[in-house]
Amino acid sequence: MEKLSFESDYTQGAHEEILRALAGNNRKPLSGYGTDPYCASAREKIRRQCGCPDADVFFLVGGTQTNQTVIDSLLRQYEGIIAADTGHVSVHEAGAIEYTGHKVLTLPHREGKLTADGLRNYLQGFFSDENHEHMVFPGMVYISHPTEYGTLYTKEELSALSGVCREYALPLYMDGARLGYGLMSFDTDVRLSDISELCDVFYIGGTKVGALFGEAVVFPKGNAPAHFMTIMKQHGALLAKGWLLGIQFDCLFADDLYFRISRHAIEMAELLKKGFSEKGYEFFLDSPTNQQFLVLENKKLEELKMRVGFEFWEKKDEAHTVVRFATSWATTEEQVQRLLDLL
Amino acid sequence: MEKLSFESDYTQGAHEEILRALAGNNRKPLSGYGTDPYCASAREKIRRQCGCPDADVFFLVGGTQTNQTVIDSLLRQYEGIIAADTGHVSVHEAGAIEYTGHKVLTLPHREGKLTADGLRNYLQGFFSDENHEHMVFPGMVYISHPTEYGTLYTKEELSALSGVCREYALPLYMDGARLGYGLMSFDTDVRLSDISELCDVFYIGGTKVGALFGEAVVFPKGNAPAHFMTIMKQHGALLAKGWLLGIQFDCLFADDLYFRISRHAIEMAELLKKGFSEKGYEFFLDSPTNQQFLVLENKKLEELKMRVGFEFWEKKDEAHTVVRFATSWATTEEQVQRLLDLL
Amino acid sequence: MEKLSFESDYTQGAHEEILRALAGNNRKPLSGYGTDPYCASAREKIRRQCGCPDADVFFLVGGTQTNQTVIDSLLRQYEGIIAADTGHVSVHEAGAIEYTGHKVLTLPHREGKLTADGLRNYLQGFFSDENHEHMVFPGMVYISHPTEYGTLYTKEELSALSGVCREYALPLYMDGARLGYGLMSFDTDVRLSDISELCDVFYIGGTKVGALFGEAVVFPKGNAPAHFMTIMKQHGALLAKGWLLGIQFDCLFADDLYFRISRHAIEMAELLKKGFSEKGYEFFLDSPTNQQFLVLENKKLEELKMRVGFEFWEKKDEAHTVVRFATSWATTEEQVQRLLDLL
Amino acid sequence: MEKLSFESDYTQGAHEEILRALAGNNRKPLSGYGTDPYCASAREKIRRQCGCPDADVFFLVGGTQTNQTVIDSLLRQYEGIIAADTGHVSVHEAGAIEYTGHKVLTLPHREGKLTADGLRNYLQGFFSDENHEHMVFPGMVYISHPTEYGTLYTKEELSALSGVCREYALPLYMDGARLGYGLMSFDTDVRLSDISELCDVFYIGGTKVGALFGEAVVFPKGNAPAHFMTIMKQHGALLAKGWLLGIQFDCLFADDLYFRISRHAIEMAELLKKGFSEKGYEFFLDSPTNQQFLVLENKKLEELKMRVGFEFWEKKDEAHTVVRFATSWATTEEQVQRLLDLL
């Protein structure tokens, strides 16, 4: 019996509709660097979904690359970016932000999230510090939605954060590596149009949500910095065959494919959650999206590990470990059932 | 009648064998970041082709990204990279090298090539300049093969350059964006094993030679800098689904696919060349690879432009323009014939 | 009556012997960039004081510049520097370290100090994290001595830290902006020769210890990175008239001037401490060097502020504030007495 | 007899009035980082001399540091700075500009100068190149006045350059390391007020013109980028005891000291020039400032070298060498006479 795979949401290729679209256009000569008609069409569909007819939309290949390029493009050189201390840019991007000269200014997280109060306190403290001109200025705010812990901002939380950002004229940037799973959660009141209204820039993740690879950066008010394409090139982030990204996003945003496959992953996660719960497993926290965090006894962990792939998250105590199970657009009901049977 | 496309060698997708391999493995869970078995297998095949059992091989997505990451990984911070003034890193990468803190030190080119004499003179001049400690130290040498003009180093030229580099302990780096077309030229004595012996690092281009995207960096003596994978991550150059690159290169280096499709492009280029020549067109220079540079009368240029895509290269005089026609793995004999009929 | 000045140890010029030496050599033509005989002589004296005949010694202008240049010269690009979260490089250098591409990896401080245990735990955790290749590698350790809180490492603490660093092959760097005051404390067992033995690089601060400006970087085992002078130039840290630094350090290390004036500042601080203590003031922590931290009632603070300069440190509670009084080479006994009379 | 020194204009300390001012204020407590009254007074005097009541003025320590900080503060990350290929930033600053991520875009010089026509041609070519979005955008123009060859822009030349810059919205930056010698040349029609009008930022050099060290950056229209002080700090370019710079410039701009000592150097250079000419020496080019370039027979050169310091510039042919003699604020008539006697 083949080992089950719940390690992450990027262990498989792409939704078959996407593969078919790529194959169908394979021999068609197309102009490079995002200037082709598929990119244009994908941009238009994304604008429509966001309710932002003037949005600037760019396609990049991966998440770290996108974070690095977007953040560097918006910060002045003496500015840093505020993030939760658990934020991906702070921990797991090998210093890609610092590499471009900018400090990541960390604040304590609450289940992976920044709070409006925490942000305001920090900003008040910074500007009232008489030595602040010797310190890194906050220049932007980074959040992920879903967060690295699978949690989601409520609309109220997001509005409050956005309010503080606007008060201090700081762009609010949302890392949407798993945005589809956030939007399709059973337990969210945040829609794509809310994000477009409350954030200054965000990206719609493809790599983890059904594309082979690719992330769509959206500047909802047409507020991309001048020559963003050149900035992408300078960061090694401009794909020569840009249409590969255009075709994928054009396909994801036709017939709601992006939302349908995201919803499917959420349904699979909910099944899993229900099963875990019924079998009496302890959750590390309550995640409403496709990443589920369990506390396992180490003995159980060792036993399970032979039959199913999951991710070690952190040690809880001598006898227990926190682990992560992730569903994705590709997870099947049968796989979920097999996993539950193993528990 | 559909417009002909000879603009470049990256206007189409991938060889169909590659697409099939990608589709065939689409639902198979694979571990990320280049740790999967396809990457391992592709590495092994590349090592065999290069005659370098100890080579370190890494897969990246695109050319500028590869140049930026490799060069930055090998230079110390006070060093720059020597390149021909026509070199891609000097002109068309939006300052990606400087962005990582390193100057591109340019020398005059000869048909896109550096000469061993030119290099030696520069190095002698540098180290005999009593102010050289106030200048950027040369730390590496960049060449492209084929060059931006389609030309190739002879084995003698490459050996001479390599000799100067070794005398001064400078790594020699070959940008092989179009390496296949160079290796399969009718007019070359440089084999992959020569490159592996004479260069310290090079990349085997996939994007322009039959892959959807991807470049394989080879450190032939196992001489990759420590933690090159982390350096890739830091530059936003580590593809999450690394197996997409592994599958492609595994496929390109099975059954000599890489060489067969490169040879095909060369044959198409030779047909074109013969046709141009027979029709009395003037060549801007003699290119033995898939890029052919012609001098066109402006009137002819305007007329052709409606029926066929090609690249403007530079103005020659008031009445003439240099243009580039490129063949690729995807060019058909029928397309070449149709182009020749138009001339 | 003139306002008293205890804000910091860099509010006045230089010891008069230094001014005289500068004036005495003013019209003498000297070669630039640290190649003059005064720099050579100062280097030799410093080597002797450190007990390191092979030390490499370089003179820079200021502290942030020195930290930036030294740290950047020793880290590989994928590495960061470990520091206490209160470390100057982490908080008050406007991101100068990140600007050169390196993350400051912070650990919790204990009275401004790193602990060997804390460091070891962090390093063990880092290397046992299976995702550590996606994170910033620790590449160096930064400590200040005295710390930003005026505290000192004991020889045992310093040895333990150095031991962990060597176990992990991490250079240990000591920021000695106020080193003289540390060495001359009544309460230290750490000598300059211990520092030379236990650290891999450190600087002897001049700006805050009697020089007009200037810091002497010491690589005690002749272990400066290649072309450190060029690295200085590249960072804008190579003073054209390098002899201005040479003359100052030559003077500071003739007849123990550096130690005598440091001792004087310590004696003044001890007087202050005794006075504060006798008058029943609360100390924020026990500092054995020239910076003294008191807890003042806000009412007292407002009153004092009119007559004496001191530094606001942090709010303690609604009614109390932590403030800093600093003595220096230039503080007189009469000034200390006047301050005590005001309390 | 003591060896004569004509190597450069920074081989001696400072004008004695400056030394006296520094000594006179040595024990006076002053606030740091340029917030003291001497800096304020010096700023006001400079504004008056420039005829720019709203100018922002900052004091830095040295030339490379100043160029790096100013250029980096004004460029966006995808922009480079245009300079003559002989420009100091291009050749002799160890890559300090590239280190901050920006390419130096070089144009051919004419006696060290950029020409308005050359600049316009380059800019027209750049923006009409259909691939320019893949290239480094020109973002600023660097000139030196006097140039590295001692030459000067005429007012007409400077106006023409400034016109092209404004047409393309590029800030024009003048490196005035030797500005005093330029302003006091017998052969110039460019005044400080012209520079203030035609340039967007420039610096008034102190290090080479009578100060111990220091350069005054002027943004004549109050057009300094936000938080320039923090940018200075981030570059390690903010002197803690900023008043050392303030006192020096306050002194240089009291009673026209800066202009008087510059004029003196010019007079000495003219004496030298006249002497060289009368003795039949060949000039490499006609310099109207304090740097004089001669063509010497190698035999004569070797002979002279024992008695007088001068700078090797470049080899002319097998038998001849170009050398530089520099006068300064500190050169005496007797020294000039002794040099002429040696020829």
mmCIF file of N, CA, C and O in Angstrom, chain C residues 139-209:
data_model
loop_
_atom_site.group_PDB
_atom_site.id
_atom_site.type_symbol
_atom_site.label_atom_id
_atom_site.label_comp_id
_atom_site.label_asym_id
_atom_site.label_seq_id
_atom_site.Cartn_x
_atom_site.Cartn_y
_atom_site.Cartn_z
ATOM 1 N N GLY C 139 26.525 32.981 11.751
ATOM 2 C CA GLY C 139 27.868 33.012 11.167
ATOM 3 C C GLY C 139 28.890 33.714 12.037
ATOM 4 O O GLY C 139 30.076 33.746 11.703
ATOM 5 N N MET C 140 28.453 34.268 13.172
ATOM 6 C CA MET C 140 29.345 35.116 13.964
ATOM 7 C C MET C 140 28.572 35.492 15.221
ATOM 8 O O MET C 140 27.343 35.460 15.222
ATOM 9 N N VAL C 141 29.288 35.837 16.280
ATOM 10 C CA VAL C 141 28.622 36.258 17.512
ATOM 11 C C VAL C 141 29.124 37.647 17.905
ATOM 12 O O VAL C 141 30.335 37.890 17.928
ATOM 13 N N TYR C 142 28.175 38.522 18.212
ATOM 14 C CA TYR C 142 28.482 39.899 18.605
ATOM 15 C C TYR C 142 28.211 40.088 20.092
ATOM 16 O O TYR C 142 27.135 39.737 20.571
ATOM 17 N N ILE C 143 29.202 40.605 20.792
ATOM 18 C CA ILE C 143 28.966 41.029 22.178
ATOM 19 C C ILE C 143 29.551 42.427 22.352
ATOM 20 O O ILE C 143 30.445 42.836 21.599
ATOM 21 N N SER C 144 29.048 43.141 23.328
ATOM 22 C CA SER C 144 29.670 44.424 23.658
ATOM 23 C C SER C 144 30.183 44.323 25.091
ATOM 24 O O SER C 144 29.587 43.652 25.933
ATOM 25 N N HIS C 145 31.287 44.978 25.340
ATOM 26 C CA HIS C 145 31.974 44.872 26.641
ATOM 27 C C HIS C 145 32.708 46.170 26.892
ATOM 28 O O HIS C 145 33.728 46.423 26.247
ATOM 29 N N PRO C 146 32.222 47.028 27.776
ATOM 30 C CA PRO C 146 30.975 46.946 28.520
ATOM 31 C C PRO C 146 29.767 46.888 27.581
ATOM 32 O O PRO C 146 29.837 47.367 26.451
ATOM 33 N N THR C 147 28.665 46.337 28.099
ATOM 34 C CA THR C 147 27.441 46.288 27.314
ATOM 35 C C THR C 147 26.763 47.650 27.295
ATOM 36 O O THR C 147 27.216 48.597 27.946
ATOM 37 N N GLU C 148 25.658 47.704 26.588
ATOM 38 C CA GLU C 148 24.838 48.912 26.526
ATOM 39 C C GLU C 148 24.301 49.268 27.919
ATOM 40 O O GLU C 148 23.852 50.393 28.145
ATOM 41 N N TYR C 149 24.345 48.329 28.871
ATOM 42 C CA TYR C 149 23.906 48.589 30.246
ATOM 43 C C TYR C 149 25.081 48.810 31.193
ATOM 44 O O TYR C 149 24.904 48.818 32.405
ATOM 45 N N GLY C 150 26.268 48.932 30.621
ATOM 46 C CA GLY C 150 27.428 49.181 31.469
ATOM 47 C C GLY C 150 27.990 47.934 32.133
ATOM 48 O O GLY C 150 28.996 48.008 32.845
ATOM 49 N N THR C 151 27.358 46.796 31.915
ATOM 50 C CA THR C 151 27.803 45.562 32.586
ATOM 51 C C THR C 151 28.990 44.929 31.861
ATOM 52 O O THR C 151 29.282 45.259 30.716
ATOM 53 N N LEU C 152 29.632 44.007 32.571
ATOM 54 C CA LEU C 152 30.850 43.364 32.045
ATOM 55 C C LEU C 152 30.728 41.845 32.112
ATOM 56 O O LEU C 152 30.126 41.298 33.041
ATOM 57 N N TYR C 153 31.323 41.200 31.152
ATOM 58 C CA TYR C 153 31.481 39.750 31.227
ATOM 59 C C TYR C 153 32.581 39.444 32.225
ATOM 60 O O TYR C 153 33.584 40.164 32.293
ATOM 61 N N THR C 154 32.416 38.383 33.001
ATOM 62 C CA THR C 154 33.553 37.908 33.790
ATOM 63 C C THR C 154 34.428 37.068 32.860
ATOM 64 O O THR C 154 33.998 36.659 31.781
ATOM 65 N N LYS C 155 35.639 36.799 33.334
ATOM 66 C CA LYS C 155 36.515 35.987 32.498
ATOM 67 C C LYS C 155 35.903 34.608 32.276
ATOM 68 O O LYS C 155 35.984 34.042 31.183
ATOM 69 N N GLU C 156 35.242 34.112 33.282
ATOM 70 C CA GLU C 156 34.602 32.802 33.142
ATOM 71 C C GLU C 156 33.474 32.837 32.101
ATOM 72 O O GLU C 156 33.360 31.943 31.258
ATOM 73 N N GLU C 157 32.672 33.877 32.172
ATOM 74 C CA GLU C 157 31.594 33.990 31.191
ATOM 75 C C GLU C 157 32.132 34.135 29.765
ATOM 76 O O GLU C 157 31.621 33.533 28.824
ATOM 77 N N LEU C 158 33.170 34.941 29.656
ATOM 78 C CA LEU C 158 33.739 35.172 28.331
ATOM 79 C C LEU C 158 34.373 33.895 27.784
ATOM 80 O O LEU C 158 34.237 33.568 26.597
ATOM 81 N N SER C 159 35.046 33.154 28.665
ATOM 82 C CA SER C 159 35.649 31.890 28.243
ATOM 83 C C SER C 159 34.584 30.899 27.796
ATOM 84 O O SER C 159 34.748 30.190 26.798
ATOM 85 N N ALA C 160 33.501 30.854 28.535
ATOM 86 C CA ALA C 160 32.435 29.919 28.190
ATOM 87 C C ALA C 160 31.828 30.271 26.833
ATOM 88 O O ALA C 160 31.630 29.405 25.978
ATOM 89 N N LEU C 161 31.563 31.559 26.627
ATOM 90 C CA LEU C 161 31.016 32.008 25.330
ATOM 91 C C LEU C 161 31.981 31.665 24.199
ATOM 92 O O LEU C 161 31.587 31.153 23.147
ATOM 93 N N SER C 162 33.247 31.967 24.448
ATOM 94 C CA SER C 162 34.276 31.707 23.440
ATOM 95 C C SER C 162 34.351 30.225 23.123
ATOM 96 O O SER C 162 34.518 29.816 21.969
ATOM 97 N N GLY C 163 34.186 29.407 24.158
ATOM 98 C CA GLY C 163 34.211 27.960 23.956
ATOM 99 C C GLY C 163 33.088 27.496 23.040
ATOM 100 O O GLY C 163 33.315 26.709 22.107
ATOM 101 N N VAL C 164 31.892 28.000 23.276
ATOM 102 C CA VAL C 164 30.765 27.620 22.410
ATOM 103 C C VAL C 164 31.031 28.083 20.977
ATOM 104 O O VAL C 164 30.806 27.355 20.006
ATOM 105 N N CYS C 165 31.521 29.304 20.848
ATOM 106 C CA CYS C 165 31.815 29.835 19.504
ATOM 107 C C CYS C 165 32.809 28.935 18.781
ATOM 108 O O CYS C 165 32.634 28.620 17.603
ATOM 109 N N ARG C 166 33.842 28.521 19.480
ATOM 110 C CA ARG C 166 34.862 27.707 18.807
ATOM 111 C C ARG C 166 34.337 26.324 18.453
ATOM 112 O O ARG C 166 34.665 25.777 17.392
ATOM 113 N N GLU C 167 33.503 25.816 19.341
ATOM 114 C CA GLU C 167 32.877 24.520 19.052
ATOM 115 C C GLU C 167 32.095 24.585 17.728
ATOM 116 O O GLU C 167 32.107 23.635 16.944
ATOM 117 N N TYR C 168 31.453 25.705 17.493
ATOM 118 C CA TYR C 168 30.642 25.849 16.276
ATOM 119 C C TYR C 168 31.369 26.632 15.180
ATOM 120 O O TYR C 168 30.757 26.997 14.173
ATOM 121 N N ALA C 169 32.658 26.890 15.399
ATOM 122 C CA ALA C 169 33.456 27.616 14.399
ATOM 123 C C ALA C 169 32.870 28.971 14.031
ATOM 124 O O ALA C 169 32.881 29.380 12.869
ATOM 125 N N LEU C 170 32.347 29.664 15.027
ATOM 126 C CA LEU C 170 31.814 31.003 14.811
ATOM 127 C C LEU C 170 32.776 32.041 15.367
ATOM 128 O O LEU C 170 33.119 31.990 16.548
ATOM 129 N N PRO C 171 33.216 32.998 14.562
ATOM 130 C CA PRO C 171 34.046 34.066 15.113
ATOM 131 C C PRO C 171 33.301 34.826 16.209
ATOM 132 O O PRO C 171 32.100 35.087 16.086
ATOM 133 N N LEU C 172 34.004 35.156 17.265
ATOM 134 C CA LEU C 172 33.442 35.959 18.355
ATOM 135 C C LEU C 172 33.968 37.386 18.225
ATOM 136 O O LEU C 172 35.174 37.612 18.192
ATOM 137 N N TYR C 173 33.037 38.334 18.130
ATOM 138 C CA TYR C 173 33.393 39.735 17.894
ATOM 139 C C TYR C 173 32.971 40.578 19.088
ATOM 140 O O TYR C 173 31.813 40.537 19.503
ATOM 141 N N MET C 174 33.900 41.324 19.627
ATOM 142 C CA MET C 174 33.588 42.202 20.758
ATOM 143 C C MET C 174 33.586 43.666 20.326
ATOM 144 O O MET C 174 34.597 44.169 19.827
ATOM 145 N N ASP C 175 32.463 44.310 20.541
ATOM 146 C CA ASP C 175 32.339 45.742 20.306
ATOM 147 C C ASP C 175 32.879 46.439 21.548
ATOM 148 O O ASP C 175 32.264 46.385 22.622
ATOM 149 N N GLY C 176 34.027 47.065 21.423
ATOM 150 C CA GLY C 176 34.673 47.701 22.558
ATOM 151 C C GLY C 176 34.586 49.214 22.502
ATOM 152 O O GLY C 176 35.556 49.901 22.826
ATOM 153 N N ALA C 177 33.424 49.718 22.130
ATOM 154 C CA ALA C 177 33.259 51.169 22.053
ATOM 155 C C ALA C 177 33.723 51.828 23.346
ATOM 156 O O ALA C 177 34.296 52.913 23.344
ATOM 157 N N ARG C 178 33.479 51.146 24.469
ATOM 158 C CA ARG C 178 33.865 51.688 25.786
ATOM 159 C C ARG C 178 34.867 50.754 26.466
ATOM 160 O O ARG C 178 34.854 50.614 27.692
ATOM 161 N N LEU C 179 35.704 50.120 25.675
ATOM 162 C CA LEU C 179 36.546 49.062 26.225
ATOM 163 C C LEU C 179 37.416 49.531 27.391
ATOM 164 O O LEU C 179 37.566 48.832 28.401
ATOM 165 N N GLY C 180 37.980 50.725 27.268
ATOM 166 C CA GLY C 180 38.836 51.243 28.336
ATOM 167 C C GLY C 180 38.136 51.215 29.684
ATOM 168 O O GLY C 180 38.711 50.802 30.697
ATOM 169 N N TYR C 181 36.880 51.646 29.678
ATOM 170 C CA TYR C 181 36.143 51.698 30.932
ATOM 171 C C TYR C 181 35.898 50.292 31.475
ATOM 172 O O TYR C 181 35.801 50.084 32.683
ATOM 173 N N GLY C 182 35.768 49.340 30.585
ATOM 174 C CA GLY C 182 35.615 47.956 31.029
ATOM 175 C C GLY C 182 36.908 47.429 31.639
ATOM 176 O O GLY C 182 36.906 46.819 32.716
ATOM 177 N N LEU C 183 38.013 47.683 30.964
ATOM 178 C CA LEU C 183 39.305 47.157 31.436
ATOM 179 C C LEU C 183 39.718 47.765 32.769
ATOM 180 O O LEU C 183 40.393 47.129 33.573
ATOM 181 N N MET C 184 39.327 49.014 32.996
ATOM 182 C CA MET C 184 39.759 49.720 34.200
ATOM 183 C C MET C 184 38.725 49.684 35.320
ATOM 184 O O MET C 184 38.899 50.340 36.350
ATOM 185 N N SER C 185 37.666 48.926 35.131
ATOM 186 C CA SER C 185 36.655 48.788 36.194
ATOM 187 C C SER C 185 37.317 48.232 37.458
ATOM 188 O O SER C 185 38.277 47.470 37.382
ATOM 189 N N PHE C 186 36.772 48.637 38.625
ATOM 190 C CA PHE C 186 37.269 48.051 39.884
ATOM 191 C C PHE C 186 36.872 46.582 39.985
ATOM 192 O O PHE C 186 37.395 45.846 40.789
ATOM 193 N N ASP C 187 35.916 46.205 39.159
ATOM 194 C CA ASP C 187 35.274 44.910 39.362
ATOM 195 C C ASP C 187 35.324 44.038 38.103
ATOM 196 O O ASP C 187 34.296 43.610 37.592
ATOM 197 N N THR C 188 36.524 43.807 37.621
ATOM 198 C CA THR C 188 36.658 42.952 36.434
ATOM 199 C C THR C 188 37.915 42.099 36.554
ATOM 200 O O THR C 188 38.898 42.525 37.165
ATOM 201 N N ASP C 189 37.847 40.907 35.996
ATOM 202 C CA ASP C 189 39.055 40.081 35.917
ATOM 203 C C ASP C 189 39.445 39.835 34.457
ATOM 204 O O ASP C 189 40.251 38.972 34.160
ATOM 205 N N VAL C 190 38.849 40.639 33.564
ATOM 206 C CA VAL C 190 39.135 40.476 32.136
ATOM 207 C C VAL C 190 40.164 41.507 31.687
ATOM 208 O O VAL C 190 39.933 42.707 31.784
ATOM 209 N N ARG C 191 41.294 41.029 31.221
ATOM 210 C CA ARG C 191 42.338 41.918 30.732
ATOM 211 C C ARG C 191 42.360 41.931 29.206
ATOM 212 O O ARG C 191 41.757 41.071 28.556
ATOM 213 N N LEU C 192 43.086 42.878 28.645
ATOM 214 C CA LEU C 192 43.164 42.993 27.186
ATOM 215 C C LEU C 192 43.711 41.707 26.577
ATOM 216 O O LEU C 192 43.268 41.264 25.513
ATOM 217 N N SER C 193 44.657 41.087 27.272
ATOM 218 C CA SER C 193 45.232 39.849 26.726
ATOM 219 C C SER C 193 44.206 38.711 26.739
ATOM 220 O O SER C 193 44.241 37.832 25.875
ATOM 221 N N ASP C 194 43.284 38.729 27.691
ATOM 222 C CA ASP C 194 42.221 37.716 27.686
ATOM 223 C C ASP C 194 41.314 37.898 26.470
ATOM 224 O O ASP C 194 40.931 36.934 25.803
ATOM 225 N N ILE C 195 40.985 39.130 26.227
ATOM 226 C CA ILE C 195 40.122 39.436 25.072
ATOM 227 C C ILE C 195 40.796 38.990 23.789
ATOM 228 O O ILE C 195 40.173 38.377 22.918
ATOM 229 N N SER C 196 42.081 39.278 23.692
ATOM 230 C CA SER C 196 42.830 38.897 22.492
ATOM 231 C C SER C 196 42.859 37.392 22.311
ATOM 232 O O SER C 196 42.914 36.888 21.189
ATOM 233 N N GLU C 197 42.828 36.708 23.423
ATOM 234 C CA GLU C 197 42.882 35.250 23.338
ATOM 235 C C GLU C 197 41.507 34.658 23.049
ATOM 236 O O GLU C 197 41.376 33.692 22.302
ATOM 237 N N LEU C 198 40.484 35.254 23.648
ATOM 238 C CA LEU C 198 39.147 34.635 23.590
ATOM 239 C C LEU C 198 38.282 35.124 22.429
ATOM 240 O O LEU C 198 37.328 34.459 22.037
ATOM 241 N N CYS C 199 38.611 36.287 21.900
ATOM 242 C CA CYS C 199 37.827 36.814 20.769
ATOM 243 C C CYS C 199 38.602 36.640 19.467
ATOM 244 O O CYS C 199 39.824 36.529 19.470
ATOM 245 N N ASP C 200 37.880 36.665 18.366
ATOM 246 C CA ASP C 200 38.526 36.544 17.064
ATOM 247 C C ASP C 200 38.742 37.901 16.427
ATOM 248 O O ASP C 200 39.574 38.058 15.536
ATOM 249 N N VAL C 201 37.968 38.855 16.892
ATOM 250 C CA VAL C 201 38.145 40.226 16.433
ATOM 251 C C VAL C 201 37.445 41.114 17.461
ATOM 252 O O VAL C 201 36.437 40.727 18.057
ATOM 253 N N PHE C 202 37.995 42.288 17.683
ATOM 254 C CA PHE C 202 37.369 43.238 18.612
ATOM 255 C C PHE C 202 37.844 44.626 18.238
ATOM 256 O O PHE C 202 38.775 44.778 17.448
ATOM 257 N N TYR C 203 37.164 45.632 18.775
ATOM 258 C CA TYR C 203 37.736 46.953 18.560
ATOM 259 C C TYR C 203 37.907 47.703 19.862
ATOM 260 O O TYR C 203 37.166 47.494 20.817
ATOM 261 N N ILE C 204 38.948 48.504 19.878
ATOM 262 C CA ILE C 204 39.301 49.330 21.019
ATOM 263 C C ILE C 204 38.748 50.718 20.718
ATOM 264 O O ILE C 204 39.222 51.402 19.818
ATOM 265 N N GLY C 205 37.728 51.109 21.467
ATOM 266 C CA GLY C 205 37.043 52.355 21.168
ATOM 267 C C GLY C 205 37.849 53.583 21.530
ATOM 268 O O GLY C 205 38.388 53.674 22.642
ATOM 269 N N GLY C 206 37.902 54.521 20.617
ATOM 270 C CA GLY C 206 38.561 55.790 20.883
ATOM 271 C C GLY C 206 37.557 56.926 21.068
ATOM 272 O O GLY C 206 37.706 57.745 21.972
ATOM 273 N N THR C 207 36.527 56.961 20.243
ATOM 274 C CA THR C 207 35.574 58.075 20.246
ATOM 275 C C THR C 207 35.046 58.380 21.645
ATOM 276 O O THR C 207 34.922 59.540 22.027
ATOM 277 N N LYS C 208 34.756 57.334 22.412
ATOM 278 C CA LYS C 208 34.173 57.531 23.736
ATOM 279 C C LYS C 208 35.217 57.509 24.849
ATOM 280 O O LYS C 208 34.879 57.639 26.020
ATOM 281 N N VAL C 209 36.465 57.311 24.467
ATOM 282 C CA VAL C 209 37.516 57.149 25.477
ATOM 283 C C VAL C 209 38.720 58.051 25.177
ATOM 284 O O VAL C 209 39.852 57.587 25.062
#
